[in-house]
Short mmCIF file of C-alpha atoms and ligand atoms in Angstrom, two decimals:
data_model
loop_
_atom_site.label_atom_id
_atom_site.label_comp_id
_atom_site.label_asym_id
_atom_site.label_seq_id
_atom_site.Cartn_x
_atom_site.Cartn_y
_atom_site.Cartn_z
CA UNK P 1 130.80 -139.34 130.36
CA UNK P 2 131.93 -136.07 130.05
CA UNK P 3 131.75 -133.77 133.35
CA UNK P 4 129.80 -130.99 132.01
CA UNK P 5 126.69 -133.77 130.96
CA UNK P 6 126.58 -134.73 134.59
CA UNK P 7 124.04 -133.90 137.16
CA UNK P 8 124.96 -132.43 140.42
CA UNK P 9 123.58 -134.47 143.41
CA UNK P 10 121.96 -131.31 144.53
CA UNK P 11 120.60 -130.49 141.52
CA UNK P 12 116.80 -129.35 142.29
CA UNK P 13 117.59 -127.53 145.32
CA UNK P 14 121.10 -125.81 143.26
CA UNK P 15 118.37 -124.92 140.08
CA UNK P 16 115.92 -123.42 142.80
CA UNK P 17 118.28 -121.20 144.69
CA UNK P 18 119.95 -120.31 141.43
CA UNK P 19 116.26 -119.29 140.06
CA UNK P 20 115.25 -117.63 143.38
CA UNK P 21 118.65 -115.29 143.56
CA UNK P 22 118.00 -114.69 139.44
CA UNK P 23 114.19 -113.88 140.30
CA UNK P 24 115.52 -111.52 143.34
CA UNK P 25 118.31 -109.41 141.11
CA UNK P 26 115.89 -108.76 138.12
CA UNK P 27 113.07 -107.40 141.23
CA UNK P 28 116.37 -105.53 142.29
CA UNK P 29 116.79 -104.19 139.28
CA UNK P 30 113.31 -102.87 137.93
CA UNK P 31 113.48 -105.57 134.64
CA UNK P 32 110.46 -107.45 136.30
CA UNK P 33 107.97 -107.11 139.55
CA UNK P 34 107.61 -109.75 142.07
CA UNK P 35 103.83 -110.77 140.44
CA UNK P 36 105.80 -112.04 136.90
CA UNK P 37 107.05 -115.18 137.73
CA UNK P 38 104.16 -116.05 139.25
CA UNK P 39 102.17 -114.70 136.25
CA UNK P 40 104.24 -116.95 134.20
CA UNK P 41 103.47 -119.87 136.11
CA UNK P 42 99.76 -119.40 136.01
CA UNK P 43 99.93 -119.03 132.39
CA UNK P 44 101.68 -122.77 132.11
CA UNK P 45 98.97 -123.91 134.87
CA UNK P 46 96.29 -122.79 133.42
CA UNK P 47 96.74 -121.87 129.76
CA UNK P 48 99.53 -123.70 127.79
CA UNK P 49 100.27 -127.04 128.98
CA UNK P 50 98.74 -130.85 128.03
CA UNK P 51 95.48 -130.34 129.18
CA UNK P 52 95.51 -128.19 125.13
CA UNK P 53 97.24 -131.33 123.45
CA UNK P 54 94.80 -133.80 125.82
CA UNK P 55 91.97 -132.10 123.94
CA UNK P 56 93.26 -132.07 120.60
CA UNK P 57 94.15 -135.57 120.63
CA UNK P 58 90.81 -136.85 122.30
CA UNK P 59 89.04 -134.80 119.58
CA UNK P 60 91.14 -136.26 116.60
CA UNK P 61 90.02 -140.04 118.53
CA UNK P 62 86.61 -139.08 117.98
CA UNK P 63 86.78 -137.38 114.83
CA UNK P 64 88.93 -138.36 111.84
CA UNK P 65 88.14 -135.29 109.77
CA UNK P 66 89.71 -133.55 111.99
CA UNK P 67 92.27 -135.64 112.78
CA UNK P 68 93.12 -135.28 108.81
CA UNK P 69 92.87 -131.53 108.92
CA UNK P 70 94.93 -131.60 112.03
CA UNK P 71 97.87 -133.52 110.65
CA UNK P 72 97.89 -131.16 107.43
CA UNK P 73 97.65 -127.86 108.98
CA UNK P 74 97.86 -128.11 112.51
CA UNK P 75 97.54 -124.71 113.44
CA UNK P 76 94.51 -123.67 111.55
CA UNK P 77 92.92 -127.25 112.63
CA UNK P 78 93.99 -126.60 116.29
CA UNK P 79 92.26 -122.83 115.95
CA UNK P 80 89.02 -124.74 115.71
CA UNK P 81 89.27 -125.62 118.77
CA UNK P 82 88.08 -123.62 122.06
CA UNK P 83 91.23 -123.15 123.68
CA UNK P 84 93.24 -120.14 125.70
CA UNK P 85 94.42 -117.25 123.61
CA UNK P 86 97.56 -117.43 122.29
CA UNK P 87 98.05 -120.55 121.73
CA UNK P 88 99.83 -119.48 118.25
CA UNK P 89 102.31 -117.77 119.57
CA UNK P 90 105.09 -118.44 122.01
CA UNK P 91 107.01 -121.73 120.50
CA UNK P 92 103.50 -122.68 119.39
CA UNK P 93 103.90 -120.27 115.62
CA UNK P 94 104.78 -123.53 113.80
CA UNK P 95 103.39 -126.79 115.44
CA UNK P 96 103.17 -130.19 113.60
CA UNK P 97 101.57 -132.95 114.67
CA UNK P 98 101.93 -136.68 113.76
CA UNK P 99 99.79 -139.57 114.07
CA UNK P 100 100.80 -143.14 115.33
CA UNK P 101 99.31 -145.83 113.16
CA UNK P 102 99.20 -149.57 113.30
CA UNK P 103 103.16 -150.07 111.93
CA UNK P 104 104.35 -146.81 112.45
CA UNK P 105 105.19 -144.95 116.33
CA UNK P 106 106.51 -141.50 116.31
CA UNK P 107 109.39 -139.92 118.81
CA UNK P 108 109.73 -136.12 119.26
CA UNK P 109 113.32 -134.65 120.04
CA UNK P 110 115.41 -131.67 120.03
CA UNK P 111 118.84 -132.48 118.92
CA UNK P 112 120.11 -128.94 119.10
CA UNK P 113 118.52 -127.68 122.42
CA UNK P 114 115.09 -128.08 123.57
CA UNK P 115 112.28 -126.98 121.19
CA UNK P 116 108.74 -128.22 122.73
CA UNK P 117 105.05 -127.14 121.31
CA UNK P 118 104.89 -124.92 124.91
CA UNK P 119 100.76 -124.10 124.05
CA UNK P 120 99.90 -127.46 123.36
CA UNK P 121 102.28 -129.84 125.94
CA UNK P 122 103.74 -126.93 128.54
CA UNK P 123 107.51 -127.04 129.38
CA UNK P 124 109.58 -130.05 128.32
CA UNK P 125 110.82 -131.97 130.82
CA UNK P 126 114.39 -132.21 132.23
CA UNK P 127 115.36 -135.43 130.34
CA UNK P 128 114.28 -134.16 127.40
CA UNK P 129 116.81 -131.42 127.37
CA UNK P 130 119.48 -133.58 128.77
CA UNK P 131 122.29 -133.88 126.28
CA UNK P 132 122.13 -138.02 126.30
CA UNK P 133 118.96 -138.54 125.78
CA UNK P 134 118.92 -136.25 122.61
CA UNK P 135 121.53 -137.94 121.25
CA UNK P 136 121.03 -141.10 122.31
CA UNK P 137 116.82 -141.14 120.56
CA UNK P 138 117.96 -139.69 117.59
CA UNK P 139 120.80 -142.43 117.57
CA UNK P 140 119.25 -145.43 118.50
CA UNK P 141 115.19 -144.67 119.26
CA UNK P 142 114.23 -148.21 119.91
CA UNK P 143 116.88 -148.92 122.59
CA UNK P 144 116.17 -145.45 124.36
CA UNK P 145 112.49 -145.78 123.95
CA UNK P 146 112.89 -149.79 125.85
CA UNK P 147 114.09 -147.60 128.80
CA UNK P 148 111.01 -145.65 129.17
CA UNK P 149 109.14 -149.52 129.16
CA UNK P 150 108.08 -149.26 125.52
CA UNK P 151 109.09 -152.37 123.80
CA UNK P 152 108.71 -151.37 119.73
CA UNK P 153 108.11 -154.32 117.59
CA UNK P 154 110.91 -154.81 115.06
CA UNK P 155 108.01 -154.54 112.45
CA UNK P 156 106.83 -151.41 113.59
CA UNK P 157 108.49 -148.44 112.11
CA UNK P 158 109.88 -145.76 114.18
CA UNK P 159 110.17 -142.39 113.24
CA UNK P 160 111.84 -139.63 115.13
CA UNK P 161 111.07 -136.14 114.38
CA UNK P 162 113.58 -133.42 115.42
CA UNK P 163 111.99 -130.08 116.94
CA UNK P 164 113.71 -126.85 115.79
CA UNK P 165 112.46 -123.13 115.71
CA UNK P 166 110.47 -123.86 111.89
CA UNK P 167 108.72 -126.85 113.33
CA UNK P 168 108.02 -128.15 116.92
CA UNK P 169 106.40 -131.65 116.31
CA UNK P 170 103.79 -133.20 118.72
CA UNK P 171 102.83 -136.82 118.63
CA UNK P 172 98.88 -137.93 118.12
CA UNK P 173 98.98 -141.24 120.09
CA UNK P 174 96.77 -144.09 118.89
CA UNK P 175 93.24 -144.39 120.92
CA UNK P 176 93.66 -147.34 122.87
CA UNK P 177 91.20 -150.35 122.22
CA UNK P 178 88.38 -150.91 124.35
CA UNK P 179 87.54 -146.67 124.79
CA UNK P 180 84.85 -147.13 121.96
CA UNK P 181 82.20 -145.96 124.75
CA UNK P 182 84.07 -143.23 126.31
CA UNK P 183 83.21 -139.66 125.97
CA UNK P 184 85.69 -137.29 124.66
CA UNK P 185 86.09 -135.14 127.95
CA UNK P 186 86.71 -138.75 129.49
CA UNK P 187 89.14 -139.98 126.39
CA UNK P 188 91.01 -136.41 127.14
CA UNK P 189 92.05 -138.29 130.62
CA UNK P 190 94.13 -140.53 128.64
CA UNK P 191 96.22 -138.72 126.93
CA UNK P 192 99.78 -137.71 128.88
CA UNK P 193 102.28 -135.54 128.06
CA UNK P 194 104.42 -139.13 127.56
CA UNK P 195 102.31 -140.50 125.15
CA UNK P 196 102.14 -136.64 122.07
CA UNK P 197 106.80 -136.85 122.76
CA UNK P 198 105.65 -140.57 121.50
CA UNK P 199 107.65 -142.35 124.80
CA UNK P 200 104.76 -143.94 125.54
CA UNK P 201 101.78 -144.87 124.71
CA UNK P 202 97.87 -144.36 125.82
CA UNK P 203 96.40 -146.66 127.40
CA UNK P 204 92.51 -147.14 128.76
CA UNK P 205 92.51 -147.00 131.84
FE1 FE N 1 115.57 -126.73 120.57
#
């Protein structure tokens, strides 16, 4: 592998001193106070993040109107919903989302970078920025997707959807069997970030 693709044994403790002497030179500098990074966090605690997409999908389980009007204009179907402000804007302007079906699972990726519906599933993870894993899903989906313990029937079609600045894609996972007497706010539970990037599934609990 090549040496700039590797990660340095130290890596989260490198990334957090690297991010606390950034943080300390902008507060140096007068670009931001010592409240904004902390503002920032709230706002991915508390206002864009997968509790949103958790919603959306548990509504579209519950609701296939909306689950139709969802899948052809996300946006305006998510702005039905009672969720934070601004969950248009900030990498959330041009949202998609796709539904698995019986025969058909759906992978999100970003081959270029790291594109990610922020209001609706929060920052992406590490892996999914790491330079092997986007090539490797968009290359072969069904061997990458084994790793993360989800064995894809040969007859099931697998479609992987690349992320970009026009489109960031989110996956609607099916509603597992046997939730027919949950409530939504309790089918919300089972829907994890893993299961809208579509490298896993959900699953009753
Ligand atoms: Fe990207």
């Amino acid at each position: 592998m090549d040496d700039r693709f590797r990660y340095r044994k130290d890596r989260e403790a490198y990334s957090a001193a690297r991010v606390r002497a950034l943080e300390a030179l902008l507060i140096q500098k007068g670009i931001i106070t010592d409240k904004t990074v902390d503002t920032v966090l709230e706002v991915f605690e508390t206002k864009m993040g997968p509790f949103n997409g958790a919603k959306i999908v548990a509504r579209a389980w519950v609701d296939s109107a909306f689950k139709q009007r969802l899948l052809d204009n996300t946006p305006k179907a998510i702005a039905e919903l009672k969720l934070p402000k601004g969950m248009a804007g900030a990498e959330g302007e041009h949202m998609r989302a796709v539904a698995n079906a019986p025969g058909v699972h759906n992978l999100i990726i970003c081959t270029l970078c790291s594109c990610y519906p922020w209001p609706v599933l929060g920052l992406p993870p590490y892996w999914y920025k790491d330079p092997t894993f986007r090539s490797r899903a968009a290359r072969e989906p069904r061997a990458v997707l084994k790793e993360f313990g989800l064995d894809i029937a040969e007859s099931v079609e697998v479609n992987v959807w690349d992320s970009s600045a026009q489109i960031r894609w989110f996956v609607v996972p099916e509603r597992p069997a046997g939730t027919e007497e949950l409530s939504e706010a309790e089918l919300e539970t089972l829907v994890t970030p893993e299961a809208m990037m579509g490298v896993a599934i959900a699953k009753a609990v």
